[in-house]
Every structure is written in structure tokens, then in C-alpha cells.
Backbone as numpy.savetxt, mean C-alpha at the origin, in Angstrom:
# Nx Ny Nz CAx CAy CAz Cx Cy Cz
-16.27 5.18 9.26 -15.31 4.17 9.65 -13.91 4.69 9.35
-13.06 4.72 10.35 -11.69 5.15 10.17 -10.84 3.93 9.88
-10.16 3.96 8.75 -9.29 2.85 8.37 -7.85 3.30 8.46
-7.05 2.53 9.14 -5.63 2.81 9.22 -4.91 1.86 8.28
-4.02 2.42 7.49 -3.23 1.61 6.57 -1.78 1.68 7.02
-1.18 0.54 7.22 0.24 0.44 7.50 0.86 -0.36 6.37
2.10 -0.19 6.14 2.70 -1.00 5.10 4.10 -0.57 4.74
4.60 -1.18 3.71 5.92 -0.91 3.18 5.75 -0.46 1.75
6.43 0.61 1.40 6.32 1.16 0.05 7.72 1.31 -0.51
7.93 0.85 -1.71 9.16 1.13 -2.43 8.79 1.90 -3.67
9.55 2.93 -3.96 9.25 3.78 -5.11 10.52 4.45 -5.58
10.47 4.94 -6.77 11.58 5.70 -7.32 11.08 7.09 -7.68
11.59 8.16 -7.14 12.71 8.22 -6.20 12.27 7.88 -4.78
13.23 7.47 -3.96 12.95 7.08 -2.58 12.31 8.20 -1.78
12.63 9.43 -2.11 12.10 10.57 -1.35 10.59 10.68 -1.43
9.97 10.01 -2.36 8.52 10.11 -2.53 7.74 9.14 -1.66
8.40 8.22 -0.96 7.66 7.20 -0.21 6.84 7.79 0.93
7.35 8.80 1.61 6.58 9.42 2.69 5.33 10.10 2.18
5.46 10.79 1.07 4.30 11.46 0.48 3.28 10.43 0.00
3.76 9.34 -0.57 2.84 8.29 -1.03 2.10 7.67 0.15
2.80 7.40 1.24 2.16 6.81 2.42 1.04 7.70 2.92
1.28 9.00 2.96 0.26 9.95 3.40 -0.93 9.95 2.43
-0.64 9.97 1.15 -1.71 9.96 0.15 -2.54 8.68 0.24
-1.89 7.55 0.48 -2.61 6.28 0.56 -3.54 6.25 1.76
-3.15 6.89 2.86 -4.03 6.96 4.03 -5.32 7.70 3.67
-5.20 8.74 2.88 -6.36 9.52 2.47 -7.20 8.75 1.45
-6.54 8.06 0.53 -7.23 7.32 -0.54 -8.02 6.13 -0.02
-7.46 5.42 0.95 -8.04 4.16 1.36 -7.38 3.02 0.58
-7.58 1.81 1.04 -6.87 0.66 0.50 -7.17 0.40 -0.97
-8.43 0.37 -1.34 -8.78 0.00 -2.72 -8.20 1.00 -3.73
-8.36 2.28 -3.46 -7.85 3.29 -4.38 -6.32 3.32 -4.38
-5.71 3.14 -3.21 -4.24 3.12 -3.13 -3.67 1.93 -3.91
-4.29 0.77 -3.76 -3.83 -0.41 -4.50 -3.97 -0.19 -6.00
-5.06 0.36 -6.43 -5.27 0.66 -7.85 -4.22 1.65 -8.35
-3.94 2.67 -7.56 -2.93 3.67 -7.91 -1.58 2.99 -8.12
-1.22 2.11 -7.20 0.08 1.41 -7.28 0.14 0.48 -8.49
-0.95 -0.21 -8.76 -0.96 -1.16 -9.88 -0.80 -0.43 -11.22
-1.19 0.84 -11.27 -1.08 1.62 -12.49 0.27 2.32 -12.63
1.12 2.24 -11.63 2.45 2.85 -11.69 3.47 1.79 -11.29
4.14 1.23 -12.28 5.04 0.10 -12.02 6.28 0.49 -11.23
6.50 1.79 -10.97 7.64 2.18 -10.14 7.31 2.11 -8.65
6.06 1.76 -8.31 5.64 1.68 -6.91 5.27 0.24 -6.58
5.89 -0.29 -5.54 5.53 -1.60 -4.99 5.09 -1.36 -3.56
4.01 -1.99 -3.14 3.50 -1.72 -1.79 2.85 -2.95 -1.18
2.94 -3.03 0.13 2.28 -4.05 0.94 1.47 -3.30 1.98
0.17 -3.60 2.05 -0.74 -2.88 2.95 -1.24 -3.80 4.05
-1.30 -3.27 5.25 -1.94 -3.93 6.40 -3.02 -2.97 6.84
-4.26 -3.45 6.90 -5.37 -2.56 7.21 -6.45 -3.34 7.96
-7.37 -2.60 8.56 -8.50 -3.25 9.22 -9.73 -3.10 8.33
-10.46 -4.19 8.18 -11.67 -4.15 7.34 -12.84 -3.57 8.13
-14.02 -3.59 7.54 -15.19 -2.99 8.18 -15.58 -3.66 9.49
-15.08 -4.89 9.74 -15.35 -5.59 11.00 -14.22 -5.44 12.01
-13.18 -4.68 11.62 -12.04 -4.49 12.52 -11.01 -5.60 12.44
-11.16 -6.51 11.49 -10.23 -7.62 11.32 -9.05 -7.16 10.46
-7.83 -7.49 10.90 -6.66 -7.13 10.12 -6.61 -7.93 8.82
-6.30 -7.23 7.75 -6.19 -7.82 6.42 -4.90 -7.32 5.78
-4.45 -8.02 4.76 -3.29 -7.56 4.01 -3.57 -7.66 2.52
-2.87 -6.84 1.74 -2.87 -6.96 0.30 -1.56 -6.35 -0.19
-1.19 -6.69 -1.40 0.08 -6.22 -1.95 -0.04 -6.03 -3.44
0.83 -5.20 -3.97 0.88 -5.05 -5.42 1.58 -6.27 -6.00
1.37 -6.50 -7.27 2.03 -7.63 -7.93 3.55 -7.50 -7.83
4.06 -6.27 -7.97 5.50 -6.05 -7.91 6.11 -6.32 -6.54
5.32 -6.19 -5.48 5.86 -6.41 -4.13 6.17 -7.88 -3.88
5.51 -8.76 -4.58 5.70 -10.20 -4.37 7.14 -10.63 -4.52
7.93 -9.91 -5.30 9.33 -10.31 -5.49 10.16 -10.09 -4.25
9.67 -9.28 -3.29 10.40 -9.03 -2.07 10.13 -10.07 -0.98
9.13 -10.89 -1.16 8.76 -11.87 -0.16 9.72 -13.05 -0.20
10.08 -13.52 0.98 10.94 -14.71 1.05 10.13 -15.93 0.68
10.78 -16.82 0.00 10.07 -18.05 -0.41 10.48 -19.21 0.44
């Protein structure tokens, strides 16, 4: 099953966001989310398709501060 991950990543330094996005594609959603949760300098929002092809989303705890209320 090929899973595509799209999303927004904020990190310090900013130059690392492209490399992180590529790494997250290889890792998959669960491992990428775990990676982000263990590094508080990374906030991410993921859009991906599950095993049934349905679009799903998830985000790190830190990303929630960027959402409009």
C-alpha cells in the first residue's frame, strides 16, 4: 500500500523542513508523528490516506496552537 503524506511542518531551523518532509514520507504517518512528538522543535499537520483510501488527518500537540479558533 502506497501512502502519501501531505502536510505543514514547522521546525527550527527552517532549512530542515524539506528534509523532514522527505523523511516523513519514508517513515509513514505513525512513525513520523512519533518522531515529531519526541522533538518539541517540530510541529506538523499530516493529511494522508488510510488503508481504505479515505483521507485522514493528524497533528502534533504543538501544531494545535496554529489552528484558528
